């Protein structure tokens, strides 16, 4: 049986941690769709034309360690405004969403464009300052040299580009549950997301 959980939200809102925990809890497969755009962004930085890179993308490209860097994040956000890049990545994401046994996909447009029929939609957000602080600490932790103001500026720049692009801009689906994690620790955010999905599942079986 297919059951899709769509988890969308801005950069560094905690979607990744949350999505993995929710997928583990329900025993569903998980796809971090940002990795698709990051892999295309990285190929662009290597000199490959982004539309061609998107069309040639393979599953193995997603496990590249280099995809987590701030440079690749900015490149991902830039290739993500190109409609042909988005179109090339659509079928893979849709097939993943409707696979048997349940799936959690996290990204920007899962509940609005990739899988509007998803049974559960969660829009995870937090203030730009809180998100930049988390990302800053993560970068410090893995030894990347940076300062908070740079990370905050990059977070805002990416928000602006992701939310104002013409094709599939970042926005909550009309029927998404909004989860603001500004004042929640990881455990509380995970519990709230699981509770939201459980409530939707119960609503389905009751209706
Ligand atoms: O979630 P992330 O930071 O790994 O995403 C990197 C970029 O990819 C993000 O700035 C916008 C783009 N993206 C997108 O446009 N649609 C998605 N479903 C996921 C990511």
Short mmCIF file of C-alpha atoms and ligand atoms in Angstrom, two decimals:
data_model
loop_
_atom_site.label_atom_id
_atom_site.label_comp_id
_atom_site.label_asym_id
_atom_site.label_seq_id
_atom_site.Cartn_x
_atom_site.Cartn_y
_atom_site.Cartn_z
CA UNK A 1 0.00 0.00 0.00
CA UNK A 2 1.25 3.52 -0.81
CA UNK A 3 1.22 6.18 1.88
CA UNK A 4 3.15 9.38 1.21
CA UNK A 5 4.37 11.80 3.84
CA UNK A 6 5.45 15.11 2.27
CA UNK A 7 7.75 17.22 4.42
CA UNK A 8 8.52 20.67 3.00
CA UNK A 9 10.11 23.80 4.37
CA UNK A 10 12.96 26.31 4.03
CA UNK A 11 16.69 25.56 4.28
CA UNK A 12 17.93 24.32 7.67
CA UNK A 13 14.47 24.06 9.25
CA UNK A 14 15.32 20.54 10.44
CA UNK A 15 13.52 18.65 7.64
CA UNK A 16 16.28 16.09 7.24
CA UNK A 17 16.47 14.96 10.87
CA UNK A 18 12.70 15.04 11.17
CA UNK A 19 12.11 13.11 7.96
CA UNK A 20 14.57 10.36 8.83
CA UNK A 21 13.02 9.97 12.30
CA UNK A 22 9.46 9.89 10.90
CA UNK A 23 10.49 7.35 8.22
CA UNK A 24 12.15 5.16 10.87
CA UNK A 25 9.10 5.36 13.13
CA UNK A 26 6.66 4.21 10.43
CA UNK A 27 9.12 1.89 8.64
CA UNK A 28 8.87 3.91 5.40
CA UNK A 29 11.54 4.64 2.80
CA UNK A 30 13.00 8.16 2.84
CA UNK A 31 14.14 10.44 0.01
CA UNK A 32 15.93 13.74 0.67
CA UNK A 33 14.97 15.48 -2.60
CA UNK A 34 17.41 18.34 -1.92
CA UNK A 35 20.16 15.84 -2.77
CA UNK A 36 18.87 15.63 -6.36
CA UNK A 37 19.27 19.41 -6.80
CA UNK A 38 22.58 19.36 -4.93
CA UNK A 39 23.93 16.64 -7.23
CA UNK A 40 22.92 18.71 -10.28
CA UNK A 41 24.39 21.86 -8.67
CA UNK A 42 27.67 20.08 -8.06
CA UNK A 43 27.84 18.91 -11.67
CA UNK A 44 27.23 22.52 -12.75
CA UNK A 45 30.16 23.68 -10.58
CA UNK A 46 32.22 20.99 -12.37
CA UNK A 47 31.29 22.61 -15.70
CA UNK A 48 28.39 20.38 -16.82
CA UNK A 49 25.31 22.05 -18.30
CA UNK A 50 22.59 21.73 -15.55
CA UNK A 51 19.72 20.44 -17.73
CA UNK A 52 21.97 17.73 -19.17
CA UNK A 53 23.24 16.92 -15.67
CA UNK A 54 19.64 16.54 -14.39
CA UNK A 55 18.69 14.26 -17.28
CA UNK A 56 21.76 12.07 -16.71
CA UNK A 57 21.44 11.87 -12.92
CA UNK A 58 21.84 8.41 -11.36
CA UNK A 59 21.03 7.09 -7.89
CA UNK A 60 24.75 6.68 -7.13
CA UNK A 61 25.29 10.46 -7.60
CA UNK A 62 23.30 11.10 -4.41
CA UNK A 63 25.80 9.51 -2.05
CA UNK A 64 28.63 11.97 -2.85
CA UNK A 65 30.08 13.43 0.40
CA UNK A 66 30.71 16.78 -1.32
CA UNK A 67 26.99 17.53 -1.62
CA UNK A 68 26.73 19.07 1.87
CA UNK A 69 28.98 22.11 1.32
CA UNK A 70 27.59 25.70 1.34
CA UNK A 71 28.86 26.23 -2.26
CA UNK A 72 26.91 23.22 -3.48
CA UNK A 73 23.82 24.40 -1.51
CA UNK A 74 23.87 27.75 -3.35
CA UNK A 75 24.44 26.01 -6.70
CA UNK A 76 21.50 23.67 -5.94
CA UNK A 77 19.22 26.62 -5.25
CA UNK A 78 20.32 28.18 -8.58
CA UNK A 79 19.74 25.09 -10.74
CA UNK A 80 16.40 24.57 -8.95
CA UNK A 81 14.92 27.67 -10.67
CA UNK A 82 15.36 26.03 -14.12
CA UNK A 83 12.02 24.42 -15.15
CA UNK A 84 13.73 21.77 -17.34
CA UNK A 85 15.87 20.69 -14.39
CA UNK A 86 12.78 20.33 -12.19
CA UNK A 87 10.92 18.45 -14.95
CA UNK A 88 13.82 15.99 -15.39
CA UNK A 89 13.67 15.11 -11.67
CA UNK A 90 9.89 14.74 -11.48
CA UNK A 91 9.26 11.12 -12.50
CA UNK A 92 11.87 9.70 -10.16
CA UNK A 93 10.36 11.58 -7.20
CA UNK A 94 6.77 10.62 -8.09
CA UNK A 95 7.63 6.96 -8.45
CA UNK A 96 9.43 7.04 -5.11
CA UNK A 97 6.45 8.76 -3.44
CA UNK A 98 3.97 6.10 -4.56
CA UNK A 99 6.14 3.04 -3.89
CA UNK A 100 4.63 0.21 -1.91
CA UNK A 101 5.18 0.26 1.83
CA UNK A 102 5.13 4.02 2.37
CA UNK A 103 7.51 6.89 1.65
CA UNK A 104 8.68 10.10 3.26
CA UNK A 105 9.98 12.77 0.88
CA UNK A 106 11.44 16.03 2.10
CA UNK A 107 11.99 19.12 -0.01
CA UNK A 108 10.32 22.38 -1.03
CA UNK A 109 7.48 21.36 -3.37
CA UNK A 110 6.57 17.80 -2.39
CA UNK A 111 3.09 18.63 -1.06
CA UNK A 112 2.37 21.25 -3.74
CA UNK A 113 3.80 19.84 -7.00
CA UNK A 114 5.46 16.42 -6.72
CA UNK A 115 2.77 14.70 -4.69
CA UNK A 116 -0.30 16.90 -4.07
CA UNK A 117 -2.20 13.67 -3.29
CA UNK A 118 0.16 12.85 -0.37
CA UNK A 119 -1.83 11.48 2.56
CA UNK A 120 0.16 13.59 5.06
CA UNK A 121 1.78 16.99 4.47
CA UNK A 122 3.92 18.78 6.99
CA UNK A 123 5.48 22.21 6.46
CA UNK A 124 8.44 22.57 8.82
CA UNK A 125 9.69 26.05 9.50
CA UNK A 126 11.67 28.17 12.00
CA UNK A 127 12.90 31.76 12.04
CA UNK A 128 15.85 32.59 9.75
CA UNK A 129 18.00 33.34 12.83
CA UNK A 130 17.27 29.97 14.45
CA UNK A 131 17.91 28.12 11.18
CA UNK A 132 21.15 30.01 10.53
CA UNK A 133 22.30 29.31 14.11
CA UNK A 134 21.70 25.56 13.65
CA UNK A 135 23.46 25.50 10.30
CA UNK A 136 26.36 27.57 11.73
CA UNK A 137 26.85 25.09 14.58
CA UNK A 138 26.68 22.17 12.17
CA UNK A 139 29.36 23.78 9.93
CA UNK A 140 31.59 24.53 12.94
CA UNK A 141 31.13 20.92 14.06
CA UNK A 142 32.44 19.55 10.78
CA UNK A 143 35.37 21.99 10.73
CA UNK A 144 34.13 24.43 8.06
CA UNK A 145 35.49 27.97 8.58
CA UNK A 146 32.68 30.48 8.57
CA UNK A 147 30.96 33.13 10.69
CA UNK A 148 27.35 33.52 11.80
CA UNK A 149 26.57 36.63 9.70
CA UNK A 150 27.69 34.89 6.51
CA UNK A 151 25.52 31.85 7.28
CA UNK A 152 22.53 34.10 8.07
CA UNK A 153 22.99 36.03 4.81
CA UNK A 154 23.26 32.76 2.83
CA UNK A 155 20.15 31.38 4.54
CA UNK A 156 18.16 34.52 3.62
CA UNK A 157 19.51 34.52 0.07
CA UNK A 158 18.44 30.90 -0.44
CA UNK A 159 15.00 31.51 1.16
CA UNK A 160 14.40 34.44 -1.15
CA UNK A 161 15.40 32.50 -4.28
CA UNK A 162 13.46 29.35 -3.29
CA UNK A 163 10.30 31.30 -2.39
CA UNK A 164 10.16 33.73 -5.33
CA UNK A 165 11.00 31.45 -8.28
CA UNK A 166 8.22 31.10 -10.86
CA UNK A 167 8.29 27.28 -11.03
CA UNK A 168 7.29 25.37 -7.87
CA UNK A 169 8.13 28.11 -5.32
CA UNK A 170 8.52 27.19 -1.66
CA UNK A 171 5.12 27.51 0.03
CA UNK A 172 2.96 25.34 2.27
CA UNK A 173 0.20 23.29 0.59
CA UNK A 174 -3.28 24.50 1.59
CA UNK A 175 -3.82 21.30 3.62
CA UNK A 176 -0.34 21.12 5.20
CA UNK A 177 0.16 20.98 8.96
CA UNK A 178 2.54 23.85 9.87
CA UNK A 179 5.24 22.84 12.34
CA UNK A 180 7.33 25.75 13.68
CA UNK A 181 10.45 24.30 15.32
CA UNK A 182 11.95 27.64 16.49
CA UNK A 183 11.28 26.79 20.14
CA UNK A 184 11.37 22.96 19.90
CA UNK A 185 14.29 20.61 20.41
CA UNK A 186 14.71 17.65 18.05
CA UNK A 187 12.79 15.19 20.26
CA UNK A 188 9.80 17.52 20.61
CA UNK A 189 9.76 18.31 16.87
CA UNK A 190 9.85 14.59 15.97
CA UNK A 191 7.05 13.81 18.45
CA UNK A 192 4.91 16.62 17.00
CA UNK A 193 5.45 15.38 13.42
CA UNK A 194 4.59 11.77 14.34
CA UNK A 195 1.47 12.97 16.19
CA UNK A 196 0.38 14.98 13.12
CA UNK A 197 0.78 11.93 10.84
CA UNK A 198 -1.03 9.66 13.32
CA UNK A 199 -3.95 12.10 13.49
CA UNK A 200 -4.21 12.06 9.68
CA UNK A 201 -4.05 8.26 9.56
CA UNK A 202 -6.79 7.98 12.15
CA UNK A 203 -8.91 10.52 10.25
CA UNK A 204 -8.51 8.36 7.11
CA UNK A 205 -9.53 5.14 8.80
CA UNK A 206 -12.48 6.88 10.50
CA UNK A 207 -13.64 8.50 7.26
O1 LIG B 1 17.01 20.91 1.20
P1 LIG B 1 18.35 21.31 0.63
O2 LIG B 1 18.97 22.45 1.39
O3 LIG B 1 19.28 20.16 0.47
O4 LIG B 1 18.02 21.85 -0.86
C1 LIG B 1 19.01 22.43 -1.70
C2 LIG B 1 18.32 23.32 -2.74
O5 LIG B 1 17.58 22.50 -3.65
C3 LIG B 1 17.32 24.32 -2.17
O6 LIG B 1 17.90 25.58 -1.91
C4 LIG B 1 16.25 24.41 -3.22
C5 LIG B 1 16.35 23.14 -4.01
N1 LIG B 1 15.24 22.20 -3.78
C6 LIG B 1 14.10 22.39 -4.51
O7 LIG B 1 14.00 23.35 -5.25
N2 LIG B 1 13.07 21.50 -4.41
C7 LIG B 1 13.15 20.45 -3.58
N3 LIG B 1 12.13 19.59 -3.52
C8 LIG B 1 14.31 20.25 -2.80
C9 LIG B 1 15.35 21.15 -2.91
#
